[in-house]
């Protein structure tokens, strides 16, 4: 966890369910601020939004980044704090619209 200290300083405790921080990436980026949230479980992020960002809407994307696969890993207990893979998925939103996602795990 020592390598994640900077993440804790920026976004709060890694084990918190969802920590939101508003960041403006560029002053001319538009009227909607970007919001980055961390989620302790993939189920907190809408599956359609996740798959649209991860390129898995038509079944041709990487199956290991699909919402269904990551959800199955968490639901089975394979990806959990107990196994050393604490989910900390990131979602970037422009207003209410999800514009980017990253599957992340605190090791």
PDB file of N, CA and C in Angstrom:
ATOM      1  N   UNK A   1       0.808  -1.193   0.000  1.00  0.00           N
ATOM      2  CA  UNK A   1       0.000   0.000   0.000  1.00  0.00           C
ATOM      3  C   UNK A   1       0.852   1.257   0.000  1.00  0.00           C
ATOM      4  N   UNK A   2       2.128   1.136   0.296  1.00  0.00           N
ATOM      5  CA  UNK A   2       2.986   2.309   0.353  1.00  0.00           C
ATOM      6  C   UNK A   2       3.017   3.026  -0.991  1.00  0.00           C
ATOM      7  N   UNK A   3       2.970   2.281  -2.083  1.00  0.00           N
ATOM      8  CA  UNK A   3       3.003   2.884  -3.404  1.00  0.00           C
ATOM      9  C   UNK A   3       1.744   3.663  -3.737  1.00  0.00           C
ATOM     10  N   UNK A   4       0.688   3.486  -2.960  1.00  0.00           N
ATOM     11  CA  UNK A   4      -0.575   4.177  -3.214  1.00  0.00           C
ATOM     12  C   UNK A   4      -0.777   5.382  -2.313  1.00  0.00           C
ATOM     13  N   UNK A   5       0.244   5.786  -1.558  1.00  0.00           N
ATOM     14  CA  UNK A   5       0.089   6.925  -0.646  1.00  0.00           C
ATOM     15  C   UNK A   5      -0.318   8.183  -1.391  1.00  0.00           C
ATOM     16  N   UNK A   6       0.246   8.418  -2.572  1.00  0.00           N
ATOM     17  CA  UNK A   6      -0.122   9.608  -3.344  1.00  0.00           C
ATOM     18  C   UNK A   6      -1.592   9.553  -3.724  1.00  0.00           C
ATOM     19  N   UNK A   7      -2.102   8.357  -4.029  1.00  0.00           N
ATOM     20  CA  UNK A   7      -3.502   8.199  -4.392  1.00  0.00           C
ATOM     21  C   UNK A   7      -4.394   8.554  -3.208  1.00  0.00           C
ATOM     22  N   UNK A   8      -3.982   8.135  -2.016  1.00  0.00           N
ATOM     23  CA  UNK A   8      -4.742   8.456  -0.813  1.00  0.00           C
ATOM     24  C   UNK A   8      -4.771   9.950  -0.563  1.00  0.00           C
ATOM     25  N   UNK A   9      -3.638  10.622  -0.789  1.00  0.00           N
ATOM     26  CA  UNK A   9      -3.592  12.063  -0.561  1.00  0.00           C
ATOM     27  C   UNK A   9      -4.498  12.798  -1.547  1.00  0.00           C
ATOM     28  N   UNK A  10      -4.581  12.316  -2.767  1.00  0.00           N
ATOM     29  CA  UNK A  10      -5.375  12.990  -3.793  1.00  0.00           C
ATOM     30  C   UNK A  10      -6.853  12.639  -3.677  1.00  0.00           C
ATOM     31  N   UNK A  11      -7.159  11.355  -3.504  1.00  0.00           N
ATOM     32  CA  UNK A  11      -8.546  10.904  -3.586  1.00  0.00           C
ATOM     33  C   UNK A  11      -9.155  10.435  -2.271  1.00  0.00           C
ATOM     34  N   UNK A  12      -8.391  10.377  -1.198  1.00  0.00           N
ATOM     35  CA  UNK A  12      -8.928   9.893   0.061  1.00  0.00           C
ATOM     36  C   UNK A  12      -8.503   8.451   0.285  1.00  0.00           C
ATOM     37  N   UNK A  13      -9.010   7.855   1.339  1.00  0.00           N
ATOM     38  CA  UNK A  13      -8.646   6.481   1.672  1.00  0.00           C
ATOM     39  C   UNK A  13      -9.038   5.529   0.556  1.00  0.00           C
ATOM     40  N   UNK A  14      -8.110   4.649   0.099  1.00  0.00           N
ATOM     41  CA  UNK A  14      -8.423   3.726  -0.986  1.00  0.00           C
ATOM     42  C   UNK A  14      -9.569   2.781  -0.669  1.00  0.00           C
ATOM     43  N   UNK A  15      -9.820   2.485   0.598  1.00  0.00           N
ATOM     44  CA  UNK A  15     -10.857   1.515   0.923  1.00  0.00           C
ATOM     45  C   UNK A  15     -12.243   2.143   1.031  1.00  0.00           C
ATOM     46  N   UNK A  16     -12.359   3.443   0.851  1.00  0.00           N
ATOM     47  CA  UNK A  16     -13.667   4.063   0.926  1.00  0.00           C
ATOM     48  C   UNK A  16     -14.506   3.636  -0.281  1.00  0.00           C
ATOM     49  N   UNK A  17     -15.845   3.510  -0.122  1.00  0.00           N
ATOM     50  CA  UNK A  17     -16.693   2.999  -1.203  1.00  0.00           C
ATOM     51  C   UNK A  17     -16.586   3.789  -2.499  1.00  0.00           C
ATOM     52  N   UNK A  18     -16.725   5.077  -2.449  1.00  0.00           N
ATOM     53  CA  UNK A  18     -16.589   5.905  -3.654  1.00  0.00           C
ATOM     54  C   UNK A  18     -16.180   7.298  -3.206  1.00  0.00           C
ATOM     55  N   UNK A  19     -15.072   7.750  -3.700  1.00  0.00           N
ATOM     56  CA  UNK A  19     -14.561   9.058  -3.311  1.00  0.00           C
ATOM     57  C   UNK A  19     -14.535   9.925  -4.557  1.00  0.00           C
ATOM     58  N   UNK A  20     -15.233  11.036  -4.517  1.00  0.00           N
ATOM     59  CA  UNK A  20     -15.302  11.907  -5.694  1.00  0.00           C
ATOM     60  C   UNK A  20     -14.492  13.171  -5.472  1.00  0.00           C
ATOM     61  N   UNK A  21     -13.807  13.578  -6.486  1.00  0.00           N
ATOM     62  CA  UNK A  21     -13.087  14.844  -6.478  1.00  0.00           C
ATOM     63  C   UNK A  21     -13.363  15.515  -7.818  1.00  0.00           C
ATOM     64  N   UNK A  22     -13.649  16.788  -7.796  1.00  0.00           N
ATOM     65  CA  UNK A  22     -13.879  17.526  -9.032  1.00  0.00           C
ATOM     66  C   UNK A  22     -12.549  18.097  -9.499  1.00  0.00           C
ATOM     67  N   UNK A  23     -12.232  17.832 -10.739  1.00  0.00           N
ATOM     68  CA  UNK A  23     -11.021  18.378 -11.318  1.00  0.00           C
ATOM     69  C   UNK A  23     -11.373  18.968 -12.675  1.00  0.00           C
ATOM     70  N   UNK A  24     -10.815  20.087 -12.984  1.00  0.00           N
ATOM     71  CA  UNK A  24     -10.972  20.668 -14.301  1.00  0.00           C
ATOM     72  C   UNK A  24      -9.677  20.423 -15.040  1.00  0.00           C
ATOM     73  N   UNK A  25      -9.741  19.630 -16.101  1.00  0.00           N
ATOM     74  CA  UNK A  25      -8.539  19.250 -16.813  1.00  0.00           C
ATOM     75  C   UNK A  25      -7.945  20.400 -17.605  1.00  0.00           C
ATOM     76  N   UNK A  26      -8.786  21.198 -18.213  1.00  0.00           N
ATOM     77  CA  UNK A  26      -8.309  22.349 -18.981  1.00  0.00           C
ATOM     78  C   UNK A  26      -9.332  23.459 -18.818  1.00  0.00           C
ATOM     79  N   UNK A  27      -8.882  24.704 -18.726  1.00  0.00           N
ATOM     80  CA  UNK A  27      -9.836  25.798 -18.543  1.00  0.00           C
ATOM     81  C   UNK A  27     -10.835  25.912 -19.684  1.00  0.00           C
ATOM     82  N   UNK A  28     -10.472  25.461 -20.889  1.00  0.00           N
ATOM     83  CA  UNK A  28     -11.371  25.588 -22.031  1.00  0.00           C
ATOM     84  C   UNK A  28     -12.056  24.257 -22.361  1.00  0.00           C
ATOM     85  N   UNK A  29     -12.131  23.356 -21.394  1.00  0.00           N
ATOM     86  CA  UNK A  29     -12.674  22.029 -21.667  1.00  0.00           C
ATOM     87  C   UNK A  29     -14.194  22.002 -21.757  1.00  0.00           C
ATOM     88  N   UNK A  30     -14.855  23.094 -21.552  1.00  0.00           N
ATOM     89  CA  UNK A  30     -16.301  23.130 -21.686  1.00  0.00           C
ATOM     90  C   UNK A  30     -16.979  23.461 -20.378  1.00  0.00           C
ATOM     91  N   UNK A  31     -18.289  23.529 -20.408  1.00  0.00           N
ATOM     92  CA  UNK A  31     -19.026  23.958 -19.226  1.00  0.00           C
ATOM     93  C   UNK A  31     -19.103  22.894 -18.133  1.00  0.00           C
ATOM     94  N   UNK A  32     -18.969  21.626 -18.489  1.00  0.00           N
ATOM     95  CA  UNK A  32     -19.108  20.571 -17.500  1.00  0.00           C
ATOM     96  C   UNK A  32     -17.753  20.208 -16.897  1.00  0.00           C
ATOM     97  N   UNK A  33     -17.636  20.252 -15.560  1.00  0.00           N
ATOM     98  CA  UNK A  33     -16.377  19.830 -14.951  1.00  0.00           C
ATOM     99  C   UNK A  33     -16.250  18.308 -15.022  1.00  0.00           C
ATOM    100  N   UNK A  34     -15.038  17.848 -15.044  1.00  0.00           N
ATOM    101  CA  UNK A  34     -14.790  16.412 -14.995  1.00  0.00           C
ATOM    102  C   UNK A  34     -14.756  15.982 -13.539  1.00  0.00           C
ATOM    103  N   UNK A  35     -15.342  14.831 -13.265  1.00  0.00           N
ATOM    104  CA  UNK A  35     -15.330  14.277 -11.928  1.00  0.00           C
ATOM    105  C   UNK A  35     -14.732  12.879 -11.999  1.00  0.00           C
ATOM    106  N   UNK A  36     -13.750  12.620 -11.161  1.00  0.00           N
ATOM    107  CA  UNK A  36     -13.138  11.302 -11.084  1.00  0.00           C
ATOM    108  C   UNK A  36     -13.588  10.649  -9.795  1.00  0.00           C
ATOM    109  N   UNK A  37     -14.153   9.443  -9.910  1.00  0.00           N
ATOM    110  CA  UNK A  37     -14.599   8.714  -8.726  1.00  0.00           C
ATOM    111  C   UNK A  37     -13.915   7.358  -8.681  1.00  0.00           C
ATOM    112  N   UNK A  38     -13.634   6.901  -7.471  1.00  0.00           N
ATOM    113  CA  UNK A  38     -13.111   5.557  -7.249  1.00  0.00           C
ATOM    114  C   UNK A  38     -14.220   4.728  -6.622  1.00  0.00           C
ATOM    115  N   UNK A  39     -14.327   3.487  -7.047  1.00  0.00           N
ATOM    116  CA  UNK A  39     -15.418   2.619  -6.605  1.00  0.00           C
ATOM    117  C   UNK A  39     -14.866   1.314  -6.061  1.00  0.00           C
ATOM    118  N   UNK A  40     -15.360   0.922  -4.897  1.00  0.00           N
ATOM    119  CA  UNK A  40     -14.900  -0.293  -4.232  1.00  0.00           C
ATOM    120  C   UNK A  40     -15.493  -1.554  -4.855  1.00  0.00           C
ATOM    121  N   UNK A  41     -16.446  -1.392  -5.763  1.00  0.00           N
ATOM    122  CA  UNK A  41     -16.982  -2.545  -6.488  1.00  0.00           C
ATOM    123  C   UNK A  41     -17.478  -2.102  -7.850  1.00  0.00           C
ATOM    124  N   UNK A  42     -17.310  -2.970  -8.814  1.00  0.00           N
ATOM    125  CA  UNK A  42     -17.678  -2.669 -10.197  1.00  0.00           C
ATOM    126  C   UNK A  42     -19.185  -2.445 -10.334  1.00  0.00           C
ATOM    127  N   UNK A  43     -19.973  -3.054  -9.458  1.00  0.00           N
ATOM    128  CA  UNK A  43     -21.427  -2.914  -9.517  1.00  0.00           C
ATOM    129  C   UNK A  43     -21.884  -1.477  -9.281  1.00  0.00           C
ATOM    130  N   UNK A  44     -21.006  -0.640  -8.717  1.00  0.00           N
ATOM    131  CA  UNK A  44     -21.353   0.763  -8.495  1.00  0.00           C
ATOM    132  C   UNK A  44     -21.347   1.582  -9.784  1.00  0.00           C
ATOM    133  N   UNK A  45     -20.822   1.007 -10.852  1.00  0.00           N
ATOM    134  CA  UNK A  45     -20.751   1.692 -12.152  1.00  0.00           C
ATOM    135  C   UNK A  45     -21.674   0.954 -13.118  1.00  0.00           C
ATOM    136  N   UNK A  46     -22.510   1.693 -13.811  1.00  0.00           N
ATOM    137  CA  UNK A  46     -23.463   1.083 -14.747  1.00  0.00           C
ATOM    138  C   UNK A  46     -22.735   0.238 -15.789  1.00  0.00           C
ATOM    139  N   UNK A  47     -23.212  -0.987 -16.001  1.00  0.00           N
ATOM    140  CA  UNK A  47     -22.559  -1.921 -16.924  1.00  0.00           C
ATOM    141  C   UNK A  47     -22.507  -1.377 -18.356  1.00  0.00           C
ATOM    142  N   UNK A  48     -23.573  -0.756 -18.824  1.00  0.00           N
ATOM    143  CA  UNK A  48     -23.589  -0.222 -20.197  1.00  0.00           C
ATOM    144  C   UNK A  48     -22.572   0.910 -20.347  1.00  0.00           C
ATOM    145  N   UNK A  49     -22.477   1.781 -19.330  1.00  0.00           N
ATOM    146  CA  UNK A  49     -21.489   2.863 -19.370  1.00  0.00           C
ATOM    147  C   UNK A  49     -20.075   2.303 -19.377  1.00  0.00           C
ATOM    148  N   UNK A  50     -19.832   1.324 -18.499  1.00  0.00           N
ATOM    149  CA  UNK A  50     -18.491   0.716 -18.419  1.00  0.00           C
ATOM    150  C   UNK A  50     -18.103   0.094 -19.751  1.00  0.00           C
ATOM    151  N   UNK A  51     -18.973  -0.759 -20.272  1.00  0.00           N
ATOM    152  CA  UNK A  51     -18.649  -1.473 -21.506  1.00  0.00           C
ATOM    153  C   UNK A  51     -18.498  -0.541 -22.704  1.00  0.00           C
ATOM    154  N   UNK A  52     -19.267   0.553 -22.731  1.00  0.00           N
ATOM    155  CA  UNK A  52     -19.122   1.520 -23.823  1.00  0.00           C
ATOM    156  C   UNK A  52     -17.734   2.160 -23.794  1.00  0.00           C
ATOM    157  N   UNK A  53     -17.252   2.469 -22.615  1.00  0.00           N
ATOM    158  CA  UNK A  53     -15.914   3.073 -22.500  1.00  0.00           C
ATOM    159  C   UNK A  53     -14.810   2.040 -22.709  1.00  0.00           C
ATOM    160  N   UNK A  54     -15.051   0.818 -22.293  1.00  0.00           N
ATOM    161  CA  UNK A  54     -14.030  -0.232 -22.385  1.00  0.00           C
ATOM    162  C   UNK A  54     -14.019  -0.906 -23.760  1.00  0.00           C
ATOM    163  N   UNK A  55     -14.932  -0.525 -24.637  1.00  0.00           N
ATOM    164  CA  UNK A  55     -14.954  -1.090 -25.989  1.00  0.00           C
ATOM    165  C   UNK A  55     -15.543  -2.483 -26.058  1.00  0.00           C
ATOM    166  N   UNK A  56     -16.483  -2.780 -25.168  1.00  0.00           N
ATOM    167  CA  UNK A  56     -17.062  -4.124 -25.124  1.00  0.00           C
ATOM    168  C   UNK A  56     -18.552  -4.149 -25.445  1.00  0.00           C
ATOM    169  N   UNK A  57     -19.022  -3.215 -26.225  1.00  0.00           N
ATOM    170  CA  UNK A  57     -20.460  -3.160 -26.503  1.00  0.00           C
ATOM    171  C   UNK A  57     -20.923  -4.188 -27.521  1.00  0.00           C
ATOM    172  N   UNK A  58     -20.036  -4.637 -28.416  1.00  0.00           N
ATOM    173  CA  UNK A  58     -20.465  -5.572 -29.453  1.00  0.00           C
ATOM    174  C   UNK A  58     -19.836  -6.959 -29.309  1.00  0.00           C
ATOM    175  N   UNK A  59     -19.185  -7.210 -28.188  1.00  0.00           N
ATOM    176  CA  UNK A  59     -18.595  -8.523 -27.960  1.00  0.00           C
ATOM    177  C   UNK A  59     -17.243  -8.739 -28.599  1.00  0.00           C
ATOM    178  N   UNK A  60     -16.686  -7.725 -29.253  1.00  0.00           N
ATOM    179  CA  UNK A  60     -15.392  -7.895 -29.913  1.00  0.00           C
ATOM    180  C   UNK A  60     -14.237  -7.318 -29.106  1.00  0.00           C
ATOM    181  N   UNK A  61     -14.556  -6.664 -27.981  1.00  0.00           N
ATOM    182  CA  UNK A  61     -13.515  -6.063 -27.151  1.00  0.00           C
ATOM    183  C   UNK A  61     -12.806  -7.098 -26.287  1.00  0.00           C
ATOM    184  N   UNK A  62     -11.895  -6.629 -25.484  1.00  0.00           N
ATOM    185  CA  UNK A  62     -11.154  -7.492 -24.570  1.00  0.00           C
ATOM    186  C   UNK A  62     -12.101  -8.009 -23.489  1.00  0.00           C
ATOM    187  N   UNK A  63     -12.330  -9.313 -23.416  1.00  0.00           N
ATOM    188  CA  UNK A  63     -13.289  -9.835 -22.435  1.00  0.00           C
ATOM    189  C   UNK A  63     -12.840  -9.610 -20.994  1.00  0.00           C
ATOM    190  N   UNK A  64     -11.547  -9.429 -20.768  1.00  0.00           N
ATOM    191  CA  UNK A  64     -11.037  -9.270 -19.411  1.00  0.00           C
ATOM    192  C   UNK A  64     -11.249  -7.862 -18.858  1.00  0.00           C
ATOM    193  N   UNK A  65     -11.737  -6.946 -19.694  1.00  0.00           N
ATOM    194  CA  UNK A  65     -12.085  -5.613 -19.207  1.00  0.00           C
ATOM    195  C   UNK A  65     -13.594  -5.385 -19.215  1.00  0.00           C
ATOM    196  N   UNK A  66     -14.353  -6.409 -19.545  1.00  0.00           N
ATOM    197  CA  UNK A  66     -15.807  -6.254 -19.577  1.00  0.00           C
ATOM    198  C   UNK A  66     -16.363  -6.177 -18.148  1.00  0.00           C
ATOM    199  N   UNK A  67     -17.464  -5.471 -18.027  1.00  0.00           N
ATOM    200  CA  UNK A  67     -18.137  -5.336 -16.740  1.00  0.00           C
ATOM    201  C   UNK A  67     -18.534  -6.716 -16.208  1.00  0.00           C
ATOM    202  N   UNK A  68     -19.028  -7.586 -17.076  1.00  0.00           N
ATOM    203  CA  UNK A  68     -19.468  -8.918 -16.649  1.00  0.00           C
ATOM    204  C   UNK A  68     -18.314  -9.732 -16.060  1.00  0.00           C
ATOM    205  N   UNK A  69     -17.155  -9.696 -16.705  1.00  0.00           N
ATOM    206  CA  UNK A  69     -16.006 -10.459 -16.211  1.00  0.00           C
ATOM    207  C   UNK A  69     -15.534  -9.914 -14.859  1.00  0.00           C
ATOM    208  N   UNK A  70     -15.365  -8.581 -14.781  1.00  0.00           N
ATOM    209  CA  UNK A  70     -14.886  -7.991 -13.540  1.00  0.00           C
ATOM    210  C   UNK A  70     -15.886  -8.201 -12.405  1.00  0.00           C
ATOM    211  N   UNK A  71     -17.165  -8.137 -12.733  1.00  0.00           N
ATOM    212  CA  UNK A  71     -18.201  -8.383 -11.734  1.00  0.00           C
ATOM    213  C   UNK A  71     -18.145  -9.832 -11.246  1.00  0.00           C
ATOM    214  N   UNK A  72     -17.947 -10.771 -12.161  1.00  0.00           N
ATOM    215  CA  UNK A  72     -17.843 -12.184 -11.777  1.00  0.00           C
ATOM    216  C   UNK A  72     -16.630 -12.414 -10.870  1.00  0.00           C
ATOM    217  N   UNK A  73     -15.526 -11.733 -11.158  1.00  0.00           N
ATOM    218  CA  UNK A  73     -14.331 -11.867 -10.320  1.00  0.00           C
ATOM    219  C   UNK A  73     -14.606 -11.378  -8.897  1.00  0.00           C
ATOM    220  N   UNK A  74     -15.329 -10.275  -8.793  1.00  0.00           N
ATOM    221  CA  UNK A  74     -15.650  -9.737  -7.470  1.00  0.00           C
ATOM    222  C   UNK A  74     -16.715 -10.575  -6.764  1.00  0.00           C
ATOM    223  N   UNK A  75     -17.755 -10.966  -7.497  1.00  0.00           N
ATOM    224  CA  UNK A  75     -18.840 -11.752  -6.890  1.00  0.00           C
ATOM    225  C   UNK A  75     -18.363 -13.111  -6.392  1.00  0.00           C
ATOM    226  N   UNK A  76     -17.374 -13.684  -7.070  1.00  0.00           N
ATOM    227  CA  UNK A  76     -16.858 -14.998  -6.659  1.00  0.00           C
ATOM    228  C   UNK A  76     -15.868 -14.891  -5.500  1.00  0.00           C
ATOM    229  N   UNK A  77     -15.436 -13.672  -5.195  1.00  0.00           N
ATOM    230  CA  UNK A  77     -14.452 -13.481  -4.134  1.00  0.00           C
ATOM    231  C   UNK A  77     -13.021 -13.574  -4.631  1.00  0.00           C
ATOM    232  N   UNK A  78     -12.829 -13.775  -5.933  1.00  0.00           N
ATOM    233  CA  UNK A  78     -11.478 -13.878  -6.489  1.00  0.00           C
ATOM    234  C   UNK A  78     -10.744 -12.549  -6.437  1.00  0.00           C
ATOM    235  N   UNK A  79     -11.457 -11.460  -6.622  1.00  0.00           N
ATOM    236  CA  UNK A  79     -10.870 -10.121  -6.532  1.00  0.00           C
ATOM    237  C   UNK A  79     -11.479  -9.448  -5.303  1.00  0.00           C
ATOM    238  N   UNK A  80     -10.741  -9.510  -4.209  1.00  0.00           N
ATOM    239  CA  UNK A  80     -11.228  -8.948  -2.951  1.00  0.00           C
ATOM    240  C   UNK A  80     -10.033  -8.593  -2.070  1.00  0.00           C
ATOM    241  N   UNK A  81     -10.305  -7.867  -1.021  1.00  0.00           N
ATOM    242  CA  UNK A  81      -9.247  -7.549  -0.080  1.00  0.00           C
ATOM    243  C   UNK A  81      -8.658  -8.804   0.545  1.00  0.00           C
ATOM    244  N   UNK A  82      -9.476  -9.830   0.716  1.00  0.00           N
ATOM    245  CA  UNK A  82      -9.026 -11.092   1.319  1.00  0.00           C
ATOM    246  C   UNK A  82      -7.985 -11.778   0.443  1.00  0.00           C
ATOM    247  N   UNK A  83      -8.120 -11.641  -0.877  1.00  0.00           N
ATOM    248  CA  UNK A  83      -7.174 -12.293  -1.787  1.00  0.00           C
ATOM    249  C   UNK A  83      -6.028 -11.359  -2.180  1.00  0.00           C
ATOM    250  N   UNK A  84      -6.064 -10.127  -1.686  1.00  0.00           N
ATOM    251  CA  UNK A  84      -5.004  -9.183  -1.998  1.00  0.00           C
ATOM    252  C   UNK A  84      -5.254  -8.349  -3.241  1.00  0.00           C
ATOM    253  N   UNK A  85      -6.477  -8.350  -3.748  1.00  0.00           N
ATOM    254  CA  UNK A  85      -6.845  -7.569  -4.932  1.00  0.00           C
ATOM    255  C   UNK A  85      -8.067  -6.723  -4.597  1.00  0.00           C
ATOM    256  N   UNK A  86      -7.847  -5.614  -3.903  1.00  0.00           N
ATOM    257  CA  UNK A  86      -8.931  -4.751  -3.460  1.00  0.00           C
ATOM    258  C   UNK A  86      -9.394  -3.860  -4.610  1.00  0.00           C
ATOM    259  N   UNK A  87     -10.630  -4.029  -5.089  1.00  0.00           N
ATOM    260  CA  UNK A  87     -11.118  -3.229  -6.221  1.00  0.00           C
ATOM    261  C   UNK A  87     -11.126  -1.735  -5.898  1.00  0.00           C
ATOM    262  N   UNK A  88     -10.635  -0.934  -6.826  1.00  0.00           N
ATOM    263  CA  UNK A  88     -10.643   0.528  -6.740  1.00  0.00           C
ATOM    264  C   UNK A  88     -10.819   1.073  -8.151  1.00  0.00           C
ATOM    265  N   UNK A  89     -11.943   0.751  -8.779  1.00  0.00           N
ATOM    266  CA  UNK A  89     -12.189   1.124 -10.168  1.00  0.00           C
ATOM    267  C   UNK A  89     -12.423   2.627 -10.295  1.00  0.00           C
ATOM    268  N   UNK A  90     -11.893   3.207 -11.361  1.00  0.00           N
ATOM    269  CA  UNK A  90     -12.028   4.645 -11.592  1.00  0.00           C
ATOM    270  C   UNK A  90     -13.017   4.909 -12.711  1.00  0.00           C
ATOM    271  N   UNK A  91     -13.823   5.940 -12.517  1.00  0.00           N
ATOM    272  CA  UNK A  91     -14.754   6.400 -13.550  1.00  0.00           C
ATOM    273  C   UNK A  91     -14.599   7.913 -13.684  1.00  0.00           C
ATOM    274  N   UNK A  92     -14.416   8.365 -14.904  1.00  0.00           N
ATOM    275  CA  UNK A  92     -14.313   9.792 -15.196  1.00  0.00           C
ATOM    276  C   UNK A  92     -15.607  10.226 -15.858  1.00  0.00           C
ATOM    277  N   UNK A  93     -16.208  11.264 -15.308  1.00  0.00           N
ATOM    278  CA  UNK A  93     -17.477  11.755 -15.827  1.00  0.00           C
ATOM    279  C   UNK A  93     -17.342  13.202 -16.268  1.00  0.00           C
ATOM    280  N   UNK A  94     -18.037  13.525 -17.338  1.00  0.00           N
ATOM    281  CA  UNK A  94     -18.229  14.906 -17.771  1.00  0.00           C
ATOM    282  C   UNK A  94     -19.687  15.198 -17.475  1.00  0.00           C
ATOM    283  N   UNK A  95     -19.939  15.928 -16.422  1.00  0.00           N
ATOM    284  CA  UNK A  95     -21.311  16.080 -15.946  1.00  0.00           C
ATOM    285  C   UNK A  95     -21.786  14.734 -15.426  1.00  0.00           C
ATOM    286  N   UNK A  96     -22.874  14.228 -15.971  1.00  0.00           N
ATOM    287  CA  UNK A  96     -23.404  12.915 -15.572  1.00  0.00           C
ATOM    288  C   UNK A  96     -22.946  11.790 -16.497  1.00  0.00           C
ATOM    289  N   UNK A  97     -22.314  12.134 -17.611  1.00  0.00           N
ATOM    290  CA  UNK A  97     -21.939  11.154 -18.629  1.00  0.00           C
ATOM    291  C   UNK A  97     -20.571  10.536 -18.315  1.00  0.00           C
ATOM    292  N   UNK A  98     -20.497   9.200 -18.305  1.00  0.00           N
ATOM    293  CA  UNK A  98     -19.230   8.508 -18.098  1.00  0.00           C
ATOM    294  C   UNK A  98     -18.428   8.588 -19.394  1.00  0.00           C
ATOM    295  N   UNK A  99     -17.208   9.136 -19.309  1.00  0.00           N
ATOM    296  CA  UNK A  99     -16.380   9.306 -20.501  1.00  0.00           C
ATOM    297  C   UNK A  99     -15.099   8.476 -20.443  1.00  0.00           C
ATOM    298  N   UNK A 100     -14.844   7.819 -19.330  1.00  0.00           N
ATOM    299  CA  UNK A 100     -13.658   6.981 -19.224  1.00  0.00           C
ATOM    300  C   UNK A 100     -13.724   6.107 -17.987  1.00  0.00           C
ATOM    301  N   UNK A 101     -13.158   4.915 -18.089  1.00  0.00           N
ATOM    302  CA  UNK A 101     -13.115   3.986 -16.956  1.00  0.00           C
ATOM    303  C   UNK A 101     -11.750   3.291 -16.921  1.00  0.00           C
ATOM    304  N   UNK A 102     -11.343   2.878 -15.739  1.00  0.00           N
ATOM    305  CA  UNK A 102     -10.104   2.133 -15.566  1.00  0.00           C
ATOM    306  C   UNK A 102     -10.330   1.080 -14.492  1.00  0.00           C
ATOM    307  N   UNK A 103     -10.125  -0.205 -14.824  1.00  0.00           N
ATOM    308  CA  UNK A 103     -10.190  -1.211 -13.766  1.00  0.00           C
ATOM    309  C   UNK A 103      -8.897  -1.128 -12.946  1.00  0.00           C
ATOM    310  N   UNK A 104      -9.031  -0.964 -11.647  1.00  0.00           N
ATOM    311  CA  UNK A 104      -7.848  -0.852 -10.794  1.00  0.00           C
ATOM    312  C   UNK A 104      -8.051  -1.688  -9.531  1.00  0.00           C
ATOM    313  N   UNK A 105      -6.932  -2.164  -9.016  1.00  0.00           N
ATOM    314  CA  UNK A 105      -6.942  -2.960  -7.802  1.00  0.00           C
ATOM    315  C   UNK A 105      -5.766  -2.537  -6.928  1.00  0.00           C
ATOM    316  N   UNK A 106      -6.045  -2.296  -5.645  1.00  0.00           N
ATOM    317  CA  UNK A 106      -4.974  -2.003  -4.695  1.00  0.00           C
ATOM    318  C   UNK A 106      -4.389  -3.335  -4.241  1.00  0.00           C
ATOM    319  N   UNK A 107      -3.123  -3.476  -4.430  1.00  0.00           N
ATOM    320  CA  UNK A 107      -2.448  -4.730  -4.079  1.00  0.00           C
ATOM    321  C   UNK A 107      -1.732  -4.544  -2.786  1.00  0.00           C
TER     322      UNK A 107
END
